[in-house]
Amino acid sequence: GSAGLSRSEPRARQGHGQEEEEEEGCYRLYPGHIPTSPLQKALLAAGSAVMALYDPYRHDMVAVLGETTGCLALPNLRDKMKHHPEGYRILQERPRIRLSTLDMSRLRGLPDGSLGREYVRFLEDNKVSPDTRMPPKFVDDEELAYVIQRYREVHDMMHTLLGMPTNMLGEVVVKWFEAVQTGLPMCVLGAAFGPIHLSARKLQVLATELVPWAIRSGRNASCILNVYYEQRWEQPVESLREEIGIFPPP
């Protein structure tokens, strides 16, 4: 397990400059943490929202938007994990999904249709890597920082389970599912404004088939953060979809 620091128990520091930082209440709660005031968060949220809408592939801006607007959704997700046996174990053990923690050769050798094999197939077909997920910076709670990190690292798992590619249409569909599931404003914004980049034909498919399915699946599914995916590699994707409550893709 990994013991977390609470806001009431900041990490001890040494040195005059660090003491001044503590006196001002600017605690660095985890590596890379940047303490910010509510006003600074609001400015970061506004700026990152504009940039993310202009260029949805600016993952750095999407990440900042998620951290600066998730003050209500993240505690709710954390509480869901704490009240679920598998989710609670994830919070205690703090697993990470990175190339350094994945046995890619073993996953490639799993049967077709298994979560591990299809996850690796998704990564290779779409030329993406779990290592591109940015670490949190602006979340002022160490445990909540892990929650948003976990959300980011299972995002590609959602693509795998939903059968969606990483093109704009696929990303919008996954965002609709995640918006219903997590309540994160970043997901809601991506779901609402992502379609402006799509053609009329894709918009029709999105509106008539994909969005209704994504919303129904999001409402029906159990919390996606309560699944210890690293211990489910051999489970068939169809079986895991049924267990979570995700309807088969249209």
Short mmCIF file of C-alpha atoms in Angstrom, two decimals:
data_model
loop_
_atom_site.label_atom_id
_atom_site.label_comp_id
_atom_site.label_asym_id
_atom_site.label_seq_id
_atom_site.Cartn_x
_atom_site.Cartn_y
_atom_site.Cartn_z
CA GLY A 1 0.00 0.00 0.00
CA SER A 2 0.93 3.67 -0.24
CA ALA A 3 0.20 5.97 2.63
CA GLY A 4 -1.16 9.33 1.50
CA LEU A 5 -0.76 12.77 3.01
CA SER A 6 -3.89 14.60 4.03
CA ARG A 7 -4.30 18.34 3.85
CA SER A 8 -4.10 18.47 7.62
CA GLU A 9 -0.80 16.58 7.71
CA PRO A 10 1.59 18.31 5.30
CA ARG A 11 4.98 16.73 4.66
CA ALA A 12 7.67 18.02 7.02
CA ARG A 13 10.26 20.29 5.44
CA GLN A 14 13.60 21.73 6.34
CA GLY A 15 15.15 25.06 5.52
CA HIS A 16 14.14 28.68 5.97
CA GLY A 17 12.47 29.05 2.56
CA GLN A 18 10.43 25.93 3.08
CA GLU A 19 9.31 27.11 6.53
CA GLU A 20 8.05 30.33 4.97
CA GLU A 21 6.15 28.29 2.40
CA GLU A 22 4.46 26.32 5.22
CA GLU A 23 3.56 29.52 7.07
CA GLU A 24 1.82 30.83 3.99
CA GLY A 25 -0.16 27.60 3.70
CA CYS A 26 1.38 26.62 0.37
CA TYR A 27 2.00 22.93 0.97
CA ARG A 28 3.39 20.71 -1.77
CA LEU A 29 1.38 17.58 -1.12
CA TYR A 30 3.03 15.29 -3.69
CA PRO A 31 5.83 15.41 -6.28
CA GLY A 32 5.00 17.98 -8.96
CA HIS A 33 2.18 19.60 -6.97
CA ILE A 34 1.73 23.32 -7.65
CA PRO A 35 -0.38 25.02 -4.94
CA THR A 36 -2.84 27.53 -6.42
CA SER A 37 -5.48 29.87 -5.07
CA PRO A 38 -9.15 29.71 -6.16
CA LEU A 39 -8.57 32.72 -8.42
CA GLN A 40 -5.54 31.10 -10.03
CA LYS A 41 -7.54 27.91 -10.57
CA ALA A 42 -10.34 29.90 -12.21
CA LEU A 43 -7.90 31.59 -14.58
CA LEU A 44 -6.23 28.27 -15.41
CA ALA A 45 -9.63 26.68 -16.01
CA ALA A 46 -10.75 29.46 -18.35
CA GLY A 47 -7.52 29.48 -20.34
CA SER A 48 -7.27 25.72 -20.65
CA ALA A 49 -10.96 25.47 -21.67
CA VAL A 50 -10.43 27.90 -24.54
CA MET A 51 -7.31 26.07 -25.74
CA ALA A 52 -8.92 22.62 -25.38
CA LEU A 53 -11.94 23.73 -27.42
CA TYR A 54 -9.69 25.23 -30.08
CA ASP A 55 -7.52 22.11 -30.26
CA PRO A 56 -9.05 19.00 -28.58
CA TYR A 57 -5.74 17.15 -29.03
CA ARG A 58 -3.97 19.51 -26.62
CA HIS A 59 -3.89 16.86 -23.90
CA ASP A 60 -1.94 19.15 -21.58
CA MET A 61 -4.76 21.72 -21.65
CA VAL A 62 -7.40 19.02 -21.20
CA ALA A 63 -5.45 17.77 -18.17
CA VAL A 64 -5.26 21.24 -16.58
CA LEU A 65 -8.99 21.75 -17.18
CA GLY A 66 -9.79 18.45 -15.47
CA GLU A 67 -7.73 19.30 -12.40
CA THR A 68 -8.96 22.85 -11.93
CA THR A 69 -12.68 22.07 -12.34
CA GLY A 70 -12.97 18.69 -10.61
CA CYS A 71 -13.36 19.96 -7.05
CA LEU A 72 -16.83 18.40 -6.66
CA ALA A 73 -16.58 15.36 -8.91
CA LEU A 74 -13.25 14.03 -7.62
CA PRO A 75 -14.32 13.67 -3.96
CA ASN A 76 -17.47 11.91 -5.15
CA LEU A 77 -15.41 9.45 -7.20
CA ARG A 78 -13.03 8.93 -4.27
CA ASP A 79 -15.97 8.14 -1.99
CA LYS A 80 -17.35 5.63 -4.48
CA MET A 81 -13.99 3.89 -4.47
CA LYS A 82 -13.75 3.90 -0.68
CA HIS A 83 -17.15 2.21 -0.37
CA HIS A 84 -16.37 -0.57 -2.86
CA PRO A 85 -14.07 -3.50 -1.96
CA GLU A 86 -12.12 -3.45 -5.23
CA GLY A 87 -12.07 0.34 -5.43
CA TYR A 88 -10.85 0.59 -1.83
CA ARG A 89 -8.01 -1.82 -2.58
CA ILE A 90 -7.01 0.30 -5.57
CA LEU A 91 -6.86 3.39 -3.33
CA GLN A 92 -4.70 1.51 -0.84
CA GLU A 93 -2.30 -0.11 -3.31
CA ARG A 94 -2.11 2.77 -5.83
CA PRO A 95 -1.45 0.70 -8.99
CA ARG A 96 -0.15 2.53 -12.05
CA ILE A 97 -0.73 1.67 -15.70
CA ARG A 98 2.54 2.47 -17.45
CA LEU A 99 4.89 0.67 -19.82
CA SER A 100 7.19 0.04 -16.86
CA THR A 101 4.40 -1.82 -15.02
CA LEU A 102 3.00 -3.73 -18.00
CA ASP A 103 4.34 -7.07 -19.25
CA MET A 104 3.65 -6.33 -22.90
CA SER A 105 4.95 -9.68 -24.15
CA ARG A 106 2.61 -11.54 -21.82
CA LEU A 107 -0.36 -9.38 -22.79
CA ARG A 108 0.33 -9.93 -26.49
CA GLY A 109 0.32 -13.67 -25.85
CA LEU A 110 -3.14 -13.71 -24.26
CA PRO A 111 -6.10 -15.06 -26.28
CA ASP A 112 -7.90 -12.77 -28.71
CA GLY A 113 -10.86 -11.16 -27.00
CA SER A 114 -9.22 -11.00 -23.58
CA LEU A 115 -8.86 -7.60 -21.94
CA GLY A 116 -5.06 -7.69 -21.98
CA ARG A 117 -4.78 -8.70 -25.65
CA GLU A 118 -7.39 -6.20 -26.82
CA TYR A 119 -5.86 -3.40 -24.72
CA VAL A 120 -2.43 -3.95 -26.30
CA ARG A 121 -4.08 -4.18 -29.73
CA PHE A 122 -5.75 -0.82 -29.08
CA LEU A 123 -2.43 0.78 -28.07
CA GLU A 124 -0.62 -0.57 -31.12
CA ASP A 125 -3.37 0.07 -33.68
CA ASN A 126 -3.81 3.67 -32.53
CA LYS A 127 -0.11 4.28 -31.83
CA VAL A 128 -0.70 5.52 -28.28
CA SER A 129 1.13 4.88 -25.01
CA PRO A 130 -0.05 4.94 -21.39
CA ASP A 131 3.10 6.90 -20.58
CA THR A 132 1.67 10.02 -22.26
CA ARG A 133 -0.77 10.59 -19.39
CA MET A 134 0.32 13.73 -17.54
CA PRO A 135 0.85 13.59 -13.76
CA PRO A 136 -1.47 15.86 -11.75
CA LYS A 137 -0.23 19.28 -10.63
CA PHE A 138 -3.12 21.45 -9.47
CA VAL A 139 -5.20 19.08 -7.30
CA ASP A 140 -4.79 20.21 -3.68
CA ASP A 141 -5.30 16.80 -2.10
CA GLU A 142 -2.87 13.91 -2.46
CA GLU A 143 -5.55 11.21 -2.55
CA LEU A 144 -7.69 13.08 -5.07
CA ALA A 145 -4.59 13.59 -7.21
CA TYR A 146 -4.28 9.81 -7.43
CA VAL A 147 -7.98 9.50 -8.32
CA ILE A 148 -7.59 11.77 -11.35
CA GLN A 149 -4.33 10.03 -12.27
CA ARG A 150 -6.16 6.70 -12.16
CA TYR A 151 -8.97 8.11 -14.31
CA ARG A 152 -6.44 9.22 -16.91
CA GLU A 153 -4.67 5.88 -16.96
CA VAL A 154 -7.88 3.85 -17.42
CA HIS A 155 -9.08 6.15 -20.23
CA ASP A 156 -7.56 3.85 -22.85
CA MET A 157 -9.26 0.94 -21.10
CA MET A 158 -12.56 2.72 -21.74
CA HIS A 159 -11.71 2.94 -25.43
CA THR A 160 -11.03 -0.80 -25.39
CA LEU A 161 -14.24 -1.72 -23.58
CA LEU A 162 -16.36 0.65 -25.66
CA GLY A 163 -14.72 -0.40 -28.91
CA MET A 164 -13.92 3.20 -29.87
CA PRO A 165 -10.82 4.40 -31.78
CA THR A 166 -8.87 7.56 -30.94
CA ASN A 167 -10.24 9.68 -33.79
CA MET A 168 -12.50 12.61 -32.94
CA LEU A 169 -15.70 10.59 -33.23
CA GLY A 170 -14.37 7.90 -30.89
CA GLU A 171 -13.10 10.45 -28.37
CA VAL A 172 -16.46 12.24 -28.26
CA VAL A 173 -18.30 8.96 -27.66
CA VAL A 174 -15.93 8.01 -24.82
CA LYS A 175 -16.33 11.50 -23.34
CA TRP A 176 -20.13 11.12 -23.28
CA PHE A 177 -19.73 7.83 -21.42
CA GLU A 178 -17.18 9.30 -19.01
CA ALA A 179 -19.26 12.46 -18.45
CA VAL A 180 -22.20 10.36 -17.25
CA GLN A 181 -19.91 8.10 -15.22
CA THR A 182 -17.68 10.66 -13.51
CA GLY A 183 -19.45 14.02 -13.61
CA LEU A 184 -16.12 15.69 -14.37
CA PRO A 185 -16.77 19.09 -16.05
CA MET A 186 -13.89 18.39 -18.43
CA CYS A 187 -15.73 15.33 -19.77
CA VAL A 188 -19.02 17.24 -20.02
CA LEU A 189 -17.30 20.01 -21.97
CA GLY A 190 -15.63 17.54 -24.33
CA ALA A 191 -18.90 15.70 -24.90
CA ALA A 192 -20.84 18.89 -25.58
CA PHE A 193 -18.36 20.75 -27.78
CA GLY A 194 -16.32 17.94 -29.35
CA PRO A 195 -18.94 17.33 -32.07
CA ILE A 196 -18.30 20.77 -33.61
CA HIS A 197 -15.23 19.20 -35.24
CA LEU A 198 -17.23 16.40 -36.91
CA SER A 199 -18.73 16.17 -40.39
CA ALA A 200 -22.50 16.15 -40.94
CA ARG A 201 -22.51 12.40 -41.65
CA LYS A 202 -20.63 11.60 -38.44
CA LEU A 203 -22.86 13.96 -36.47
CA GLN A 204 -25.90 12.01 -37.65
CA VAL A 205 -24.38 8.69 -36.56
CA LEU A 206 -23.31 10.26 -33.28
CA ALA A 207 -26.74 11.70 -32.49
CA THR A 208 -28.87 8.75 -33.58
CA GLU A 209 -26.75 5.78 -32.46
CA LEU A 210 -23.58 6.43 -30.51
CA VAL A 211 -24.54 9.09 -27.96
CA PRO A 212 -27.78 7.35 -26.84
CA TRP A 213 -25.80 4.11 -26.41
CA ALA A 214 -22.97 5.86 -24.53
CA ILE A 215 -25.42 7.60 -22.17
CA ARG A 216 -27.36 4.39 -21.48
CA SER A 217 -24.14 2.51 -20.84
CA GLY A 218 -22.78 5.25 -18.58
CA ARG A 219 -25.95 5.27 -16.48
CA ASN A 220 -26.17 1.49 -16.31
CA ALA A 221 -22.50 0.78 -15.60
CA SER A 222 -20.94 0.54 -12.16
CA CYS A 223 -18.13 3.00 -11.37
CA ILE A 224 -15.31 2.39 -13.84
CA LEU A 225 -12.70 3.27 -11.20
CA ASN A 226 -13.77 0.33 -9.06
CA VAL A 227 -12.29 -2.25 -11.43
CA TYR A 228 -8.74 -3.51 -10.82
CA TYR A 229 -8.01 -3.84 -14.54
CA GLU A 230 -4.45 -5.06 -13.97
CA GLN A 231 -5.88 -8.19 -12.36
CA ARG A 232 -8.42 -8.74 -15.13
CA TRP A 233 -6.12 -9.10 -18.15
CA GLU A 234 -7.24 -12.66 -18.87
CA GLN A 235 -10.95 -11.88 -18.55
CA PRO A 236 -12.82 -11.68 -21.89
CA VAL A 237 -13.81 -8.14 -22.83
CA GLU A 238 -17.42 -9.23 -23.36
CA SER A 239 -17.51 -10.75 -19.87
CA LEU A 240 -16.07 -7.58 -18.30
CA ARG A 241 -18.54 -5.39 -20.21
CA GLU A 242 -21.40 -7.49 -18.90
CA GLU A 243 -20.02 -7.36 -15.34
CA ILE A 244 -19.60 -3.58 -15.38
CA GLY A 245 -22.89 -2.99 -17.17
CA ILE A 246 -21.68 -1.64 -20.52
CA PHE A 247 -24.06 -2.50 -23.36
CA PRO A 248 -22.49 -4.04 -26.51
CA PRO A 249 -21.28 -1.34 -28.96
CA PRO A 250 -23.71 -0.60 -31.81
#
